[in-house]
Amino acid sequence: MSEIKDIPKHWQVKKLGEVCDVIMGQSPSSTTYNSNGIGLPFFQGKAEFTELYPVVEKWCNAPNKIAEPNDVLLSVRAPVGTTNIANQKCCIGRGLAAIRYKNYKYVFYFLRSIEQQLDKKGTGTTFRAISGETIRTTEIPIPPLPEQQAIVSKIEELLSDLENGKQQLQTAQQQLKVYRQSLLKWAFEGKLTNKSVNEGELPKGWKWVKLGEACNKIQDGSHFSPQIQYDEPGKNRFMYITAKNIRNDCMDFRKLIYVDKEFHDSIYSRCNPEFGDVLLTKDGVNTGEVSLNTLHEPFSLLSSVCIFKTKKNELISSYLKYFIQSPFGNKAILDSMTGTAIKRIVLRKIKDAKIVLSPLKEQQLIVDELESKLTVCDKIEETISHSLQQAETLRQSILKKAFEGKLVAQNPNDKPASKLLERIKAESPKNEVEKKKSRRDVIIIGGGEE
């Protein structure tokens, strides 16, 4: 029984293998690869894909399987279902299949509409993959040729409008990031709260001091991993916070681990995070991200995170957090990094890094002003992100409607799909002869051997 339902009566449902040539890729010997442009472009899988056409990184002078211009290239191995269009004759490896159909864009957009379904058909443990048989038996709705062309035109018109809107949103997103950094820069130049500050000068009463002089403690967590870890909270267990739990402006509790009281006590006597302390990631991929501690209960820290306990009469914790996020603070912190394979911030250098201090009352004014403006930025960012998600949903909706016959009006004067299929069938013996011939031919390009 067909999986495709609710299509116009004059459409037909066929298997891809009945209306298309499906050529499964086959990787040639690695000795035939080159980066010098000798032979045919060689594509192995999704790694070379862009939005429409693959990017050439390698060539092959003795290809086994060839895709022709306008063949649809389908990724058949992890990930399964992604598509591009061959814009030139090329060699395809075993990670791809080429699907050949006269109105290639119709098949291309159809495959994009069922990408998730194709992925679910993948099998295998190490690498999920789909077979040639799975591709050939996948059903496709076939409308009359003029309607296919109208569907493709309408899809491209709507997707073009959608892409333009998406680019505008992404531009706004980037502008928002620039504005955030500008706000933080102005704040610590004194321009956010002092409108008459001269360029390159600090307002009266501002000064540069070492972080170590403005804090009672700057300390990292344990340099030893606990022998026993727990995935769940329990009696006499304490959260063990690491770099993965610290993000800019928030703590992430999604992947928590817990340690016993003995291990916790051995750390807490040296490194005792308290509510409102500043937490900074000092090594790992999130190095430099900073948040305030929002927890009232005690927890343990790994050495990938350090705490700042500010002198309350000199430095407000939120002011320090925003300074670290600013271009000035970010540079000061990252300049204190050492290491080659694994980059980390050294505590001694953090203590020597300088922060610009304004009078305490002005620090609070700066924090209040930043929180007000950055909250607006957060709401705009949330709106943009939601709109981008909606754009992707709309893309899928356009494709879904297209292949249900709901995107363009049907023309009663079009020849029914059965006539098109008869023509395809009439041409198939010729295609079969060509395919058999191609299997007998030995393809040698640029002096290579098969």
Short mmCIF file of C-alpha atoms in Angstrom, two decimals:
data_model
loop_
_atom_site.label_atom_id
_atom_site.label_comp_id
_atom_site.label_asym_id
_atom_site.label_seq_id
_atom_site.Cartn_x
_atom_site.Cartn_y
_atom_site.Cartn_z
CA MET A 1 0.00 0.00 0.00
CA SER A 2 1.31 3.41 -0.93
CA GLU A 3 2.65 5.71 1.80
CA ILE A 4 1.72 8.75 -0.30
CA LYS A 5 -1.91 9.79 0.03
CA ASP A 6 -4.07 12.85 -0.59
CA ILE A 7 -2.62 13.86 -3.94
CA PRO A 8 -4.60 15.11 -6.97
CA LYS A 9 -6.38 12.38 -8.93
CA HIS A 10 -4.47 13.06 -12.14
CA TRP A 11 -1.12 12.48 -10.36
CA GLN A 12 0.44 9.06 -10.04
CA VAL A 13 2.66 7.50 -7.39
CA LYS A 14 5.74 5.68 -8.61
CA LYS A 15 8.93 4.31 -7.13
CA LEU A 16 12.06 6.37 -7.76
CA GLY A 17 13.65 3.43 -9.54
CA GLU A 18 10.76 3.36 -12.03
CA VAL A 19 11.20 6.96 -13.18
CA CYS A 20 14.85 7.73 -12.37
CA ASP A 21 18.26 6.21 -12.89
CA VAL A 22 19.87 5.60 -9.50
CA ILE A 23 23.66 5.30 -9.56
CA MET A 24 25.24 4.19 -6.29
CA GLY A 25 28.68 5.63 -5.66
CA GLN A 26 31.82 3.53 -5.39
CA SER A 27 35.10 4.81 -4.01
CA PRO A 28 38.07 4.38 -6.35
CA SER A 29 41.56 3.50 -5.15
CA SER A 30 43.08 6.22 -2.98
CA THR A 31 46.10 6.19 -5.29
CA THR A 32 43.93 7.86 -7.93
CA TYR A 33 43.07 10.89 -5.75
CA ASN A 34 44.84 14.20 -6.23
CA SER A 35 44.57 17.88 -5.32
CA ASN A 36 45.96 19.14 -8.62
CA GLY A 37 42.81 19.20 -10.73
CA ILE A 38 43.72 16.03 -12.69
CA GLY A 39 40.70 13.99 -13.76
CA LEU A 40 37.14 14.48 -12.54
CA PRO A 41 36.04 16.27 -9.38
CA PHE A 42 35.62 13.62 -6.67
CA PHE A 43 32.84 13.89 -4.09
CA GLN A 44 32.63 11.47 -1.18
CA GLY A 45 29.70 12.71 0.90
CA LYS A 46 27.98 15.55 2.71
CA ALA A 47 31.33 17.09 3.76
CA GLU A 48 31.61 18.70 0.32
CA PHE A 49 27.98 19.88 0.19
CA THR A 50 26.82 23.49 0.37
CA GLU A 51 23.27 24.82 0.03
CA LEU A 52 23.04 23.70 -3.63
CA TYR A 53 26.29 22.62 -5.25
CA PRO A 54 29.22 20.64 -3.82
CA VAL A 55 32.67 22.21 -3.40
CA VAL A 56 35.57 20.46 -5.14
CA GLU A 57 38.40 19.49 -2.79
CA LYS A 58 39.78 16.42 -4.57
CA TRP A 59 39.98 14.99 -8.08
CA CYS A 60 40.18 11.42 -9.33
CA ASN A 61 41.86 10.20 -12.53
CA ALA A 62 40.28 6.72 -12.54
CA PRO A 63 36.66 7.03 -11.38
CA ASN A 64 34.45 4.00 -10.84
CA LYS A 65 31.07 5.74 -10.73
CA ILE A 66 30.21 8.98 -12.50
CA ALA A 67 27.48 11.56 -11.97
CA GLU A 68 26.48 13.81 -14.85
CA PRO A 69 25.64 17.52 -14.65
CA ASN A 70 22.19 18.05 -13.06
CA ASP A 71 22.18 14.68 -11.33
CA VAL A 72 20.83 14.94 -7.80
CA LEU A 73 23.51 13.88 -5.31
CA LEU A 74 22.10 12.11 -2.27
CA SER A 75 24.10 11.41 0.89
CA VAL A 76 23.58 7.73 1.70
CA ARG A 77 25.93 7.34 4.68
CA ALA A 78 25.84 9.24 7.98
CA PRO A 79 24.16 11.61 7.58
CA VAL A 80 21.51 10.09 5.36
CA GLY A 81 19.20 12.15 3.15
CA THR A 82 21.11 15.39 2.52
CA THR A 83 21.09 16.54 -1.12
CA ASN A 84 23.04 18.69 -3.56
CA ILE A 85 23.06 19.05 -7.34
CA ALA A 86 26.01 18.04 -9.52
CA ASN A 87 26.93 21.13 -11.55
CA GLN A 88 29.59 19.25 -13.53
CA LYS A 89 30.58 15.73 -14.47
CA CYS A 90 32.10 14.13 -11.39
CA CYS A 91 33.19 10.96 -9.65
CA ILE A 92 31.09 9.84 -6.66
CA GLY A 93 32.30 7.75 -3.73
CA ARG A 94 30.32 5.26 -1.69
CA GLY A 95 28.89 7.98 0.55
CA LEU A 96 26.75 9.27 -2.33
CA ALA A 97 24.18 8.19 -4.88
CA ALA A 98 23.37 10.06 -8.10
CA ILE A 99 19.72 10.27 -9.12
CA ARG A 100 19.09 11.13 -12.76
CA TYR A 101 15.78 12.57 -13.95
CA LYS A 102 15.03 15.00 -16.76
CA ASN A 103 13.24 17.50 -14.51
CA TYR A 104 16.00 17.12 -11.90
CA LYS A 105 14.91 20.01 -9.69
CA TYR A 106 11.55 18.36 -9.11
CA VAL A 107 13.28 15.27 -7.71
CA PHE A 108 15.78 17.45 -5.82
CA TYR A 109 13.08 19.35 -3.95
CA PHE A 110 11.06 16.20 -3.37
CA LEU A 111 14.05 14.51 -1.73
CA ARG A 112 14.55 17.59 0.43
CA SER A 113 10.92 17.31 1.54
CA ILE A 114 11.49 13.73 2.76
CA GLU A 115 15.02 14.13 4.15
CA GLN A 116 13.99 13.12 7.67
CA GLN A 117 12.08 10.07 6.41
CA LEU A 118 15.14 8.94 4.45
CA ASP A 119 17.32 9.37 7.52
CA LYS A 120 14.97 7.16 9.53
CA LYS A 121 15.37 4.42 6.92
CA GLY A 122 19.11 4.30 7.59
CA THR A 123 20.47 1.12 9.14
CA GLY A 124 23.78 0.13 10.70
CA THR A 125 25.57 0.63 14.00
CA THR A 126 28.90 2.29 13.19
CA PHE A 127 27.57 4.25 10.18
CA ARG A 128 23.87 4.60 9.40
CA ALA A 129 23.30 4.10 5.67
CA ILE A 130 20.61 3.42 3.09
CA SER A 131 20.94 0.96 0.23
CA GLY A 132 20.28 1.39 -3.47
CA GLU A 133 17.20 -0.79 -3.05
CA THR A 134 15.83 1.56 -0.38
CA ILE A 135 16.32 4.54 -2.69
CA ARG A 136 14.80 2.81 -5.73
CA THR A 137 11.71 1.69 -3.81
CA THR A 138 11.09 5.11 -2.25
CA GLU A 139 7.83 6.48 -3.60
CA ILE A 140 7.50 9.80 -5.42
CA PRO A 141 4.32 11.59 -6.60
CA ILE A 142 4.38 12.29 -10.34
CA PRO A 143 2.22 15.13 -11.72
CA PRO A 144 2.13 16.08 -15.44
CA LEU A 145 5.38 17.63 -16.68
CA PRO A 146 4.02 21.23 -16.99
CA GLU A 147 2.79 20.99 -13.41
CA GLN A 148 6.17 19.69 -12.25
CA GLN A 149 7.79 22.73 -13.81
CA ALA A 150 5.22 25.05 -12.24
CA ILE A 151 5.81 23.45 -8.83
CA VAL A 152 9.58 23.93 -9.11
CA SER A 153 9.13 27.57 -10.15
CA LYS A 154 6.78 28.27 -7.24
CA ILE A 155 9.05 26.51 -4.74
CA GLU A 156 12.04 28.56 -5.88
CA GLU A 157 10.08 31.80 -5.77
CA LEU A 158 8.87 31.16 -2.21
CA LEU A 159 12.20 29.82 -0.95
CA SER A 160 13.99 32.82 -2.44
CA ASP A 161 11.69 35.18 -0.52
CA LEU A 162 12.18 33.08 2.59
CA GLU A 163 15.97 33.12 2.22
CA ASN A 164 15.98 36.90 1.82
CA GLY A 165 14.00 37.24 5.03
CA LYS A 166 16.31 34.79 6.78
CA GLN A 167 19.39 36.76 5.71
CA GLN A 168 17.85 39.96 7.05
CA LEU A 169 17.24 38.24 10.39
CA GLN A 170 20.80 36.91 10.49
CA THR A 171 22.13 40.39 9.69
CA ALA A 172 20.05 41.81 12.55
CA GLN A 173 21.39 39.05 14.79
CA GLN A 174 24.97 39.99 13.92
CA GLN A 175 24.25 43.70 14.41
CA LEU A 176 22.85 42.88 17.84
CA LYS A 177 26.12 41.16 18.81
CA VAL A 178 28.07 44.22 17.69
CA TYR A 179 25.72 46.49 19.66
CA ARG A 180 26.19 44.36 22.80
CA GLN A 181 29.96 44.72 22.57
CA SER A 182 29.61 48.44 21.91
CA LEU A 183 27.49 48.84 25.05
CA LEU A 184 30.07 47.00 27.15
CA LYS A 185 32.90 49.03 25.62
CA TRP A 186 31.13 52.34 26.29
CA ALA A 187 30.35 51.23 29.85
CA PHE A 188 34.01 50.78 30.78
CA GLU A 189 35.16 53.85 28.90
CA GLY A 190 32.76 55.80 31.09
CA LYS A 191 30.61 56.89 28.15
CA LEU A 192 27.48 55.03 29.23
CA THR A 193 27.04 57.15 32.36
CA ASN A 194 29.22 60.17 31.47
CA LYS A 195 28.17 61.78 28.20
CA SER A 196 31.00 64.34 28.16
CA VAL A 197 33.98 61.97 28.49
CA ASN A 198 36.87 62.85 26.19
CA GLU A 199 38.12 60.12 23.87
CA GLY A 200 40.98 58.18 25.47
CA GLU A 201 40.42 59.65 28.94
CA LEU A 202 38.79 58.12 32.02
CA PRO A 203 36.16 60.06 33.97
CA LYS A 204 37.26 61.71 37.19
CA GLY A 205 37.55 59.22 40.06
CA TRP A 206 38.09 56.20 37.78
CA LYS A 207 41.30 54.16 37.99
CA TRP A 208 42.95 50.96 36.77
CA VAL A 209 43.78 48.38 39.48
CA LYS A 210 44.89 44.75 39.51
CA LEU A 211 42.09 42.22 39.94
CA GLY A 212 44.00 40.66 42.81
CA GLU A 213 43.85 43.98 44.67
CA ALA A 214 40.07 44.35 44.18
CA CYS A 215 39.21 40.81 45.31
CA ASN A 216 39.52 39.00 48.63
CA LYS A 217 39.97 35.68 46.83
CA ILE A 218 40.60 34.42 43.29
CA GLN A 219 40.76 30.64 43.44
CA ASP A 220 40.08 27.64 41.20
CA GLY A 221 38.57 24.29 42.12
CA SER A 222 39.98 20.82 42.59
CA HIS A 223 42.94 19.72 40.47
CA PHE A 224 42.05 16.07 41.11
CA SER A 225 39.04 14.20 39.77
CA PRO A 226 36.82 12.48 42.33
CA GLN A 227 37.18 8.70 42.45
CA ILE A 228 33.43 8.32 42.93
CA GLN A 229 30.87 10.31 40.94
CA TYR A 230 27.07 10.16 41.00
CA ASP A 231 24.52 11.02 38.32
CA GLU A 232 21.75 11.73 40.82
CA PRO A 233 21.51 13.90 43.95
CA GLY A 234 21.27 12.18 47.32
CA LYS A 235 22.08 12.35 51.01
CA ASN A 236 25.54 13.84 51.68
CA ARG A 237 26.06 14.47 47.97
CA PHE A 238 27.12 17.81 46.52
CA MET A 239 26.96 19.27 43.02
CA TYR A 240 30.28 19.20 41.20
CA ILE A 241 30.36 22.23 38.90
CA THR A 242 32.72 22.22 35.90
CA ALA A 243 33.32 24.45 32.86
CA LYS A 244 30.41 22.84 30.98
CA ASN A 245 28.02 24.22 33.62
CA ILE A 246 29.11 27.85 33.18
CA ARG A 247 27.75 30.00 30.36
CA ASN A 248 27.78 33.75 29.91
CA ASP A 249 25.24 35.19 32.36
CA CYS A 250 23.88 31.84 33.54
CA MET A 251 24.64 28.47 35.09
CA ASP A 252 23.68 25.37 33.11
CA PHE A 253 22.42 22.52 35.31
CA ARG A 254 21.49 20.06 32.54
CA LYS A 255 24.51 17.76 32.92
CA LEU A 256 25.28 17.74 36.62
CA ILE A 257 27.37 15.23 38.49
CA TYR A 258 27.62 14.84 42.26
CA VAL A 259 30.41 13.97 44.71
CA ASP A 260 30.40 12.63 48.26
CA LYS A 261 30.89 14.73 51.40
CA GLU A 262 34.48 13.64 51.95
CA PHE A 263 35.59 14.86 48.51
CA HIS A 264 33.49 18.02 48.80
CA ASP A 265 34.98 18.94 52.18
CA SER A 266 38.51 18.50 50.83
CA ILE A 267 37.79 21.14 48.14
CA TYR A 268 35.46 23.53 49.95
CA SER A 269 37.95 24.46 52.65
CA ARG A 270 40.13 25.97 49.90
CA CYS A 271 37.56 27.03 47.28
CA ASN A 272 34.18 27.96 48.78
CA PRO A 273 31.80 29.46 46.17
CA GLU A 274 29.02 31.53 47.73
CA PHE A 275 25.90 33.16 46.34
CA GLY A 276 26.82 36.16 44.15
CA ASP A 277 30.46 35.19 43.58
CA VAL A 278 31.75 35.53 40.02
CA LEU A 279 32.43 32.18 38.27
CA LEU A 280 34.82 32.11 35.30
CA THR A 281 35.75 29.18 33.05
CA LYS A 282 39.55 29.09 32.91
CA ASP A 283 40.11 26.18 30.53
CA GLY A 284 38.23 24.13 27.98
CA VAL A 285 36.21 25.13 24.93
CA ASN A 286 34.17 27.66 26.96
CA THR A 287 37.21 29.49 28.33
CA GLY A 288 36.37 33.08 29.26
CA GLU A 289 32.63 32.58 29.84
CA VAL A 290 31.46 34.14 33.08
CA SER A 291 28.41 34.10 35.33
CA LEU A 292 27.33 34.98 38.83
CA ASN A 293 26.75 32.11 41.24
CA THR A 294 22.97 31.79 41.55
CA LEU A 295 23.06 28.93 44.08
CA HIS A 296 22.63 29.42 47.82
CA GLU A 297 23.71 25.87 48.72
CA PRO A 298 27.39 24.82 48.80
CA PHE A 299 28.90 22.91 45.88
CA SER A 300 32.30 21.74 44.66
CA LEU A 301 34.29 23.16 41.77
CA LEU A 302 36.68 21.57 39.30
CA SER A 303 39.88 23.46 38.45
CA SER A 304 38.37 24.47 35.07
CA VAL A 305 36.34 27.09 36.98
CA CYS A 306 37.61 29.81 39.28
CA ILE A 307 35.77 32.07 41.72
CA PHE A 308 36.18 35.78 42.37
CA LYS A 309 35.21 37.07 45.81
CA THR A 310 35.20 40.83 45.41
CA LYS A 311 35.90 43.40 48.10
CA LYS A 312 32.32 44.62 48.54
CA ASN A 313 33.34 48.18 49.35
CA GLU A 314 35.42 48.42 46.15
CA LEU A 315 33.99 46.16 43.45
CA ILE A 316 30.44 45.00 42.71
CA SER A 317 30.32 41.39 41.45
CA SER A 318 28.00 42.21 38.53
CA TYR A 319 30.31 45.04 37.49
CA LEU A 320 33.23 42.54 37.38
CA LYS A 321 31.12 40.07 35.38
CA TYR A 322 30.28 42.68 32.75
CA PHE A 323 33.87 43.91 32.66
CA ILE A 324 35.10 40.38 31.84
CA GLN A 325 32.53 40.23 29.01
CA SER A 326 33.64 43.60 27.63
CA PRO A 327 36.36 43.95 24.96
CA PHE A 328 38.76 45.26 27.65
CA GLY A 329 38.16 42.45 30.13
CA ASN A 330 37.97 39.75 27.48
CA LYS A 331 41.37 40.76 26.15
CA ALA A 332 42.87 40.94 29.64
CA ILE A 333 41.58 37.46 30.49
CA LEU A 334 42.52 35.82 27.19
CA ASP A 335 45.98 37.42 27.31
CA SER A 336 46.54 35.46 30.51
CA MET A 337 46.10 32.13 28.70
CA THR A 338 48.97 29.68 28.30
CA GLY A 339 49.43 26.24 26.73
CA THR A 340 49.47 24.81 23.22
CA ALA A 341 47.29 21.69 22.97
CA ILE A 342 45.02 22.77 25.84
CA LYS A 343 44.63 26.49 26.45
CA ARG A 344 44.06 27.58 30.06
CA ILE A 345 44.03 30.77 32.09
CA VAL A 346 46.68 30.94 34.80
CA LEU A 347 45.49 32.22 38.18
CA ARG A 348 48.63 34.27 38.78
CA LYS A 349 48.08 36.12 35.51
CA ILE A 350 44.39 36.65 36.28
CA LYS A 351 45.33 38.30 39.56
CA ASP A 352 47.73 40.61 37.70
CA ALA A 353 45.16 41.51 35.01
CA LYS A 354 43.78 45.03 35.41
CA ILE A 355 40.21 46.24 35.75
CA VAL A 356 38.99 49.83 35.46
CA LEU A 357 37.22 50.82 38.67
CA SER A 358 34.68 53.60 38.91
CA PRO A 359 33.30 54.84 42.25
CA LEU A 360 30.99 52.27 43.85
CA LYS A 361 27.78 54.26 43.24
CA GLU A 362 28.68 54.67 39.58
CA GLN A 363 29.43 50.95 39.32
CA GLN A 364 25.82 50.29 40.34
CA LEU A 365 24.56 52.85 37.81
CA ILE A 366 26.58 51.13 35.09
CA VAL A 367 25.28 47.69 36.10
CA ASP A 368 21.67 48.96 36.13
CA GLU A 369 22.08 50.63 32.73
CA LEU A 370 23.69 47.55 31.19
CA GLU A 371 21.07 45.19 32.60
CA SER A 372 18.29 47.38 31.24
CA LYS A 373 19.73 47.63 27.74
CA LEU A 374 21.01 44.04 27.56
CA THR A 375 17.61 42.73 28.67
CA VAL A 376 16.11 44.46 25.63
CA CYS A 377 18.84 42.85 23.49
CA ASP A 378 17.99 39.43 24.96
CA LYS A 379 14.32 39.85 24.05
CA ILE A 380 15.18 40.92 20.51
CA GLU A 381 17.59 37.98 20.20
CA GLU A 382 14.86 35.63 21.39
CA THR A 383 12.45 37.05 18.80
CA ILE A 384 15.02 36.67 16.01
CA SER A 385 15.84 33.08 17.02
CA HIS A 386 12.14 32.22 17.11
CA SER A 387 11.65 33.79 13.67
CA LEU A 388 14.57 31.78 12.26
CA GLN A 389 13.01 28.59 13.62
CA GLN A 390 9.70 29.57 12.05
CA ALA A 391 11.49 30.15 8.73
CA GLU A 392 12.76 26.57 8.77
CA THR A 393 9.29 25.29 9.64
CA LEU A 394 7.85 27.34 6.78
CA ARG A 395 10.45 25.90 4.40
CA GLN A 396 9.29 22.38 5.23
CA SER A 397 5.65 23.45 4.94
CA ILE A 398 6.26 24.84 1.43
CA LEU A 399 7.87 21.58 0.32
CA LYS A 400 5.15 19.46 1.93
CA LYS A 401 2.36 21.39 0.22
CA ALA A 402 4.20 21.29 -3.10
CA PHE A 403 4.19 17.50 -3.22
CA GLU A 404 0.62 17.23 -2.02
CA GLY A 405 -0.52 19.29 -5.01
CA LYS A 406 -1.50 22.26 -2.83
CA LEU A 407 1.09 24.82 -3.91
CA VAL A 408 0.01 25.55 -7.50
CA ALA A 409 -3.30 25.32 -9.30
CA GLN A 410 -3.82 22.29 -11.54
CA ASN A 411 -4.35 22.88 -15.25
CA PRO A 412 -7.08 20.57 -16.63
CA ASN A 413 -5.52 20.89 -20.11
CA ASP A 414 -2.24 19.27 -19.01
CA LYS A 415 -1.67 15.75 -20.24
CA PRO A 416 -2.13 13.35 -17.32
CA ALA A 417 0.90 11.97 -15.49
CA SER A 418 0.25 8.56 -17.06
CA LYS A 419 1.29 9.98 -20.46
CA LEU A 420 4.57 11.22 -19.00
CA LEU A 421 5.22 7.82 -17.42
CA GLU A 422 4.53 6.08 -20.72
CA ARG A 423 7.18 8.27 -22.34
CA ILE A 424 9.67 7.52 -19.57
CA LYS A 425 8.97 3.82 -19.95
CA ALA A 426 9.40 4.02 -23.72
CA GLU A 427 12.82 5.60 -23.25
CA SER A 428 13.95 3.13 -20.60
CA PRO A 429 15.24 0.34 -22.94
CA LYS A 430 17.63 2.86 -24.48
CA ASN A 431 18.72 3.93 -21.02
CA GLU A 432 19.26 0.31 -20.02
CA VAL A 433 21.52 -0.30 -23.02
CA GLU A 434 23.55 2.78 -22.12
CA LYS A 435 23.85 1.63 -18.53
CA LYS A 436 25.06 -1.83 -19.55
CA LYS A 437 27.55 -0.25 -21.92
CA SER A 438 28.86 2.05 -19.19
CA ARG A 439 29.48 -0.96 -16.97
CA ARG A 440 31.62 -2.57 -19.70
CA ASP A 441 33.62 0.58 -20.37
CA VAL A 442 36.88 1.13 -18.51
CA ILE A 443 37.22 4.83 -17.69
CA ILE A 444 40.79 6.10 -17.71
CA ILE A 445 41.48 9.80 -17.22
CA GLY A 446 44.88 11.39 -17.00
CA GLY A 447 46.84 8.16 -17.28
CA GLY A 448 45.37 6.29 -14.27
CA GLU A 449 44.50 2.58 -14.27
CA GLU A 450 41.34 0.89 -13.11
#
